[in-house]
Coordinates of C-alpha atoms and ligand atoms in Angstrom, one line a residue:
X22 CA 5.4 26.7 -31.7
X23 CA 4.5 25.1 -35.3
X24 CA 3.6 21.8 -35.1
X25 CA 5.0 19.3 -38.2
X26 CA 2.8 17.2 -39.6
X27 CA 5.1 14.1 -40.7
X28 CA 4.6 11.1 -43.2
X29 CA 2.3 8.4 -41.4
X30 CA -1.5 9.1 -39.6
X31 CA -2.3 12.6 -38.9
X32 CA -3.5 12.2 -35.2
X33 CA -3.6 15.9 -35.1
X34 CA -4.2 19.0 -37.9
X35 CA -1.6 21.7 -37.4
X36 CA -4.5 24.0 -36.5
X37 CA -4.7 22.2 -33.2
X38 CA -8.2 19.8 -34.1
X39 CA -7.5 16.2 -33.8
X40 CA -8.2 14.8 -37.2
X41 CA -11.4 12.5 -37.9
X42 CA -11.9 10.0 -40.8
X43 CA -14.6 10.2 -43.3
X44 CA -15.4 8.0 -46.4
X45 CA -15.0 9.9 -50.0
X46 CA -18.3 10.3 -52.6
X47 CA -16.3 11.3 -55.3
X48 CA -16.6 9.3 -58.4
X49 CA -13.3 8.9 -58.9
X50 CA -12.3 7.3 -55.6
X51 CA -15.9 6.1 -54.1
X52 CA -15.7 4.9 -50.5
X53 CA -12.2 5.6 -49.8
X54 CA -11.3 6.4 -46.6
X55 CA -9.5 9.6 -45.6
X56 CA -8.5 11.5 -42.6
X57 CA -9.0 15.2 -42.3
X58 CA -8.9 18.2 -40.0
X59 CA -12.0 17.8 -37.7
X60 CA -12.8 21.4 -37.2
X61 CA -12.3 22.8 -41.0
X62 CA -11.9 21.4 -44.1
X63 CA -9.5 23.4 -46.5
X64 CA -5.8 24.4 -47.5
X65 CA -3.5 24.1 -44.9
X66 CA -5.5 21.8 -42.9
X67 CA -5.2 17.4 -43.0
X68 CA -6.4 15.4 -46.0
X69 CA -4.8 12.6 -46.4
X70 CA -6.0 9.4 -47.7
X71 CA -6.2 6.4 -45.3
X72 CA -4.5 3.7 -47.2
X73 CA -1.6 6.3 -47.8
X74 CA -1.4 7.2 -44.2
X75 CA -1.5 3.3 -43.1
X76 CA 1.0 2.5 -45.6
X77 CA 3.8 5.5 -44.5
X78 CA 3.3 4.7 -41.0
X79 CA 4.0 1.0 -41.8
X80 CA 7.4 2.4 -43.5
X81 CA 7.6 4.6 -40.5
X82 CA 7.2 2.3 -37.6
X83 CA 9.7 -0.5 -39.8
X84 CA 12.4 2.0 -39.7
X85 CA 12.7 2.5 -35.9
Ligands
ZN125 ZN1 -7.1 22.0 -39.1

């Protein structure tokens, strides 16, 4: 079975880890909040930026 990760907040990675929120230290985007896979962090695994995910799910939930 292959699990779909759709537009909104990645509650779970397609590898089967439920997905944890971390803060970015990158320069170009300090303090932002983002979700990702909670066992590995790589291709083919969550990253997906908090705001993003809040905003889709918004569109999400508002078209039910
Ligand atoms: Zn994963």
């Amino acid at each position: 079975m292959e699990m779909e990760i759709g537009p909104g907040i990645p509650r779970k990675c397609q590898c089967g880890a439920l997905t944890i929120v971390l803060k970015s230290k990158t320069t170009q985007n300090p303090g932002r909040k983002f979700y990702q896979c909670g066992a590995i962090s790589g291709p083919n695994h969550v990253f997906k930026w908090l705001d993003e995910a809040h905003l889709e799910e918004f569109d999400v939930l508002a078209k039910k």
